[in-house]
PDB file of C-alpha atoms in Angstrom:
ATOM      1  CA  UNK A   9       0.000   0.000   0.000  1.00 45.00           C
ATOM      2  CA  UNK A  10       2.849   2.379   0.710  1.00 47.00           C
ATOM      3  CA  UNK A  11       4.148   1.827  -2.821  1.00 50.00           C
ATOM      4  CA  UNK A  12       0.749   2.804  -4.209  1.00 49.00           C
ATOM      5  CA  UNK A  13       0.807   5.960  -2.130  1.00 49.00           C
ATOM      6  CA  UNK A  14       4.333   6.718  -3.338  1.00 50.00           C
ATOM      7  CA  UNK A  15       3.267   6.271  -6.947  1.00 49.00           C
ATOM      8  CA  UNK A  16       0.286   8.523  -6.379  1.00 50.00           C
ATOM      9  CA  UNK A  17       2.499  11.242  -4.935  1.00 46.00           C
ATOM     10  CA  UNK A  18       4.881  10.903  -7.896  1.00 48.00           C
ATOM     11  CA  UNK A  19       1.991  11.142 -10.347  1.00 47.00           C
ATOM     12  CA  UNK A  20       0.582  14.166  -8.540  1.00 46.00           C
ATOM     13  CA  UNK A  21       3.949  15.923  -8.497  1.00 46.00           C
ATOM     14  CA  UNK A  22       4.408  15.172 -12.196  1.00 45.00           C
ATOM     15  CA  UNK A  23       0.930  16.516 -12.923  1.00 45.00           C
ATOM     16  CA  UNK A  24       1.841  19.749 -11.194  1.00 45.00           C
ATOM     17  CA  UNK A  25       5.091  20.003 -13.144  1.00 48.00           C
ATOM     18  CA  UNK A  26       3.582  19.552 -16.609  1.00 50.00           C
ATOM     19  CA  UNK A  27      -0.226  19.372 -16.558  1.00 47.00           C
ATOM     20  CA  UNK A  28      -0.627  19.527 -20.346  1.00 46.00           C
ATOM     21  CA  UNK A  29       1.826  16.689 -20.971  1.00 53.00           C
ATOM     22  CA  UNK A  30       0.156  14.577 -18.317  1.00 50.00           C
ATOM     23  CA  UNK A  31      -3.277  15.193 -19.812  1.00 46.00           C
ATOM     24  CA  UNK A  32      -2.053  14.249 -23.304  1.00 49.00           C
ATOM     25  CA  UNK A  33      -0.479  11.041 -22.003  1.00 53.00           C
ATOM     26  CA  UNK A  34      -3.689  10.146 -20.181  1.00 49.00           C
ATOM     27  CA  UNK A  35      -5.764  10.794 -23.296  1.00 49.00           C
ATOM     28  CA  UNK A  36      -3.418   8.822 -25.512  1.00 49.00           C
ATOM     29  CA  UNK A  37      -3.378   5.895 -23.133  1.00 49.00           C
ATOM     30  CA  UNK A  38      -7.147   5.881 -23.210  1.00 51.00           C
ATOM     31  CA  UNK A  39      -7.152   5.726 -27.009  1.00 54.00           C
ATOM     32  CA  UNK A  40      -4.231   3.368 -27.568  1.00 56.00           C
ATOM     33  CA  UNK A  41      -2.616   0.654 -25.541  1.00 71.00           C
ATOM     34  CA  UNK A  42       0.857   1.183 -24.164  1.00 77.00           C
ATOM     35  CA  UNK A  43       2.295  -1.207 -26.756  1.00 78.00           C
ATOM     36  CA  UNK A  44       0.655   0.736 -29.555  1.00 80.00           C
ATOM     37  CA  UNK A  45       2.091   3.966 -28.164  1.00 78.00           C
ATOM     38  CA  UNK A  46       5.556   2.445 -28.024  1.00 82.00           C
ATOM     39  CA  UNK A  47       5.232   1.132 -31.580  1.00 84.00           C
ATOM     40  CA  UNK A  48       4.105   4.540 -32.776  1.00 83.00           C
ATOM     41  CA  UNK A  49       6.934   6.278 -30.930  1.00 84.00           C
ATOM     42  CA  UNK A  50       9.456   3.814 -32.360  1.00 86.00           C
ATOM     43  CA  UNK A  51       8.073   4.361 -35.866  1.00 87.00           C
ATOM     44  CA  UNK A  52       8.259   8.146 -35.479  1.00 83.00           C
ATOM     45  CA  UNK A  53      11.785   7.941 -34.030  1.00 84.00           C
ATOM     46  CA  UNK A  54      12.915   5.764 -36.950  1.00 88.00           C
ATOM     47  CA  UNK A  55      11.213   8.054 -39.456  1.00 86.00           C
ATOM     48  CA  UNK A  56      12.842  11.173 -37.983  1.00 85.00           C
ATOM     49  CA  UNK A  57      16.239   9.450 -37.948  1.00 84.00           C
ATOM     50  CA  UNK A  58      15.821   8.461 -41.604  1.00 85.00           C
ATOM     51  CA  UNK A  59      14.918  12.021 -42.614  1.00 81.00           C
ATOM     52  CA  UNK A  60      17.838  13.501 -40.671  1.00 78.00           C
ATOM     53  CA  UNK A  61      20.280  11.007 -42.197  1.00 79.00           C
ATOM     54  CA  UNK A  62      18.978  11.719 -45.685  1.00 78.00           C
ATOM     55  CA  UNK A  63      19.658  15.428 -45.258  1.00 71.00           C
ATOM     56  CA  UNK A  64      23.153  15.076 -43.831  1.00 69.00           C
ATOM     57  CA  UNK A  65      25.779  16.169 -46.318  1.00 64.00           C
ATOM     58  CA  UNK A  66      27.311  13.193 -48.068  1.00 59.00           C
ATOM     59  CA  UNK A  67      30.998  12.735 -47.513  1.00 59.00           C
ATOM     60  CA  UNK A  68      32.825  13.039 -50.789  1.00 62.00           C
ATOM     61  CA  UNK A  69      35.459  10.556 -51.635  1.00 73.00           C
ATOM     62  CA  UNK A  70      38.149  11.599 -54.049  1.00 82.00           C
ATOM     63  CA  UNK A  71      37.849   9.836 -57.406  1.00 82.00           C
ATOM     64  CA  UNK A  72      40.691   7.613 -58.503  1.00 89.00           C
ATOM     65  CA  UNK A  73      42.715   8.326 -61.649  1.00 93.00           C
ATOM     66  CA  UNK A  74      40.982   5.387 -63.329  1.00 95.00           C
ATOM     67  CA  UNK A  75      37.544   6.867 -62.541  1.00 91.00           C
ATOM     68  CA  UNK A  76      38.686  10.244 -63.872  1.00 92.00           C
ATOM     69  CA  UNK A  77      39.856   8.641 -67.135  1.00 96.00           C
ATOM     70  CA  UNK A  78      36.548   6.768 -67.495  1.00 94.00           C
ATOM     71  CA  UNK A  79      34.645  10.011 -66.949  1.00 92.00           C
ATOM     72  CA  UNK A  80      36.819  11.889 -69.455  1.00 94.00           C
ATOM     73  CA  UNK A  81      36.192   9.220 -72.101  1.00 96.00           C
ATOM     74  CA  UNK A  82      32.466   9.408 -71.374  1.00 93.00           C
ATOM     75  CA  UNK A  83      32.572  13.202 -71.684  1.00 93.00           C
ATOM     76  CA  UNK A  84      34.383  12.845 -75.011  1.00 93.00           C
ATOM     77  CA  UNK A  85      31.733  10.435 -76.300  1.00 93.00           C
ATOM     78  CA  UNK A  86      28.957  12.760 -75.134  1.00 91.00           C
ATOM     79  CA  UNK A  87      30.637  15.738 -76.806  1.00 92.00           C
ATOM     80  CA  UNK A  88      30.885  13.742 -80.041  1.00 94.00           C
ATOM     81  CA  UNK A  89      27.221  12.713 -79.821  1.00 92.00           C
ATOM     82  CA  UNK A  90      26.201  16.332 -79.248  1.00 92.00           C
ATOM     83  CA  UNK A  91      28.347  17.522 -82.169  1.00 93.00           C
ATOM     84  CA  UNK A  92      26.866  14.825 -84.441  1.00 94.00           C
ATOM     85  CA  UNK A  93      23.342  15.722 -83.373  1.00 93.00           C
ATOM     86  CA  UNK A  94      24.036  19.422 -83.995  1.00 93.00           C
ATOM     87  CA  UNK A  95      25.453  18.644 -87.455  1.00 94.00           C
ATOM     88  CA  UNK A  96      22.437  16.464 -88.274  1.00 95.00           C
ATOM     89  CA  UNK A  97      20.083  19.204 -87.123  1.00 94.00           C
ATOM     90  CA  UNK A  98      21.946  21.795 -89.183  1.00 95.00           C
ATOM     91  CA  UNK A  99      21.781  19.552 -92.269  1.00 96.00           C
ATOM     92  CA  UNK A 100      18.077  18.928 -91.672  1.00 95.00           C
ATOM     93  CA  UNK A 101      17.464  22.686 -91.414  1.00 95.00           C
ATOM     94  CA  UNK A 102      19.409  23.294 -94.637  1.00 96.00           C
ATOM     95  CA  UNK A 103      17.378  20.614 -96.452  1.00 97.00           C
ATOM     96  CA  UNK A 104      14.129  22.072 -95.089  1.00 97.00           C
ATOM     97  CA  UNK A 105      15.130  25.564 -96.272  1.00 97.00           C
ATOM     98  CA  UNK A 106      16.064  24.215 -99.707  1.00 97.00           C
ATOM     99  CA  UNK A 107      12.772  22.329 -99.971  1.00 97.00           C
ATOM    100  CA  UNK A 108      10.889  25.446 -98.902  1.00 98.00           C
ATOM    101  CA  UNK A 109      12.785  27.596-101.412  1.00 97.00           C
ATOM    102  CA  UNK A 110      12.073  25.048-104.149  1.00 98.00           C
ATOM    103  CA  UNK A 111       8.372  25.027-103.233  1.00 97.00           C
ATOM    104  CA  UNK A 112       8.348  28.843-103.370  1.00 97.00           C
ATOM    105  CA  UNK A 113      10.043  28.843-106.790  1.00 97.00           C
ATOM    106  CA  UNK A 114       7.466  26.361-108.095  1.00 96.00           C
ATOM    107  CA  UNK A 115       4.623  28.443-106.633  1.00 95.00           C
ATOM    108  CA  UNK A 116       6.069  31.626-108.178  1.00 96.00           C
ATOM    109  CA  UNK A 117       6.314  29.929-111.579  1.00 95.00           C
ATOM    110  CA  UNK A 118       2.707  28.737-111.325  1.00 92.00           C
ATOM    111  CA  UNK A 119       1.605  32.225-110.315  1.00 90.00           C
ATOM    112  CA  UNK A 120       3.456  33.732-113.289  1.00 92.00           C
ATOM    113  CA  UNK A 121       1.761  31.212-115.568  1.00 88.00           C
ATOM    114  CA  UNK A 122      -1.656  31.987-114.073  1.00 86.00           C
ATOM    115  CA  UNK A 123      -1.080  35.717-114.511  1.00 87.00           C
ATOM    116  CA  UNK A 124      -0.017  35.155-118.106  1.00 88.00           C
ATOM    117  CA  UNK A 125      -3.123  33.047-118.714  1.00 83.00           C
ATOM    118  CA  UNK A 126      -5.325  35.682-117.111  1.00 82.00           C
ATOM    119  CA  UNK A 127      -3.774  38.428-119.252  1.00 79.00           C
ATOM    120  CA  UNK A 128      -4.405  36.494-122.468  1.00 81.00           C
ATOM    121  CA  UNK A 129      -7.915  35.548-121.391  1.00 77.00           C
ATOM    122  CA  UNK A 130      -8.749  39.177-120.613  1.00 65.00           C
ATOM    123  CA  UNK A 131      -8.107  40.017-124.232  1.00 61.00           C
ATOM    124  CA  UNK A 132     -10.350  37.161-125.237  1.00 62.00           C
ATOM    125  CA  UNK A 133     -12.980  38.301-122.730  1.00 62.00           C
ATOM    126  CA  UNK A 134     -12.873  41.828-124.145  1.00 61.00           C
ATOM    127  CA  UNK A 135     -13.524  40.418-127.589  1.00 55.00           C
ATOM    128  CA  UNK A 136     -16.387  38.332-126.259  1.00 63.00           C
ATOM    129  CA  UNK A 137     -17.880  41.280-124.396  1.00 62.00           C
ATOM    130  CA  UNK A 138     -18.128  43.290-127.609  1.00 60.00           C
ATOM    131  CA  UNK A 139     -20.660  40.793-128.834  1.00 59.00           C
ATOM    132  CA  UNK A 140     -23.631  40.780-126.506  1.00 60.00           C
ATOM    133  CA  UNK A 141     -24.805  37.451-125.283  1.00 58.00           C
ATOM    134  CA  UNK A 142     -28.114  36.068-126.301  1.00 60.00           C
ATOM    135  CA  UNK A 143     -30.513  35.516-123.487  1.00 56.00           C
TER     136      UNK A 143
END
């Protein structure tokens, strides 16, 4: 019985020290069992630790000469691929411009022909207009 009284005094003194914390613990215990609380706390602790570790700056190791050579060769290959792609794109643009210019020349020639045809037909129309049509 004296141990129960001692625990009661401890609980009362704790309640006076932090009444809000005590109330929250009492409410949580009523909603979840102690094991569930511990599991939840463990999960949150692990989650916080994972987040903190993920945001710690990574320690850089110095690359070896072999790794540097591999990276330089890869950079060279990438530069070559980019240069080839740029040359292909430039050639494609030149071909597109040539095709467009050719299409414009063909359209201009057709327009000239149409204008010529219209000019000759106007003369024919003037001749036809001099003779009234029969209704």
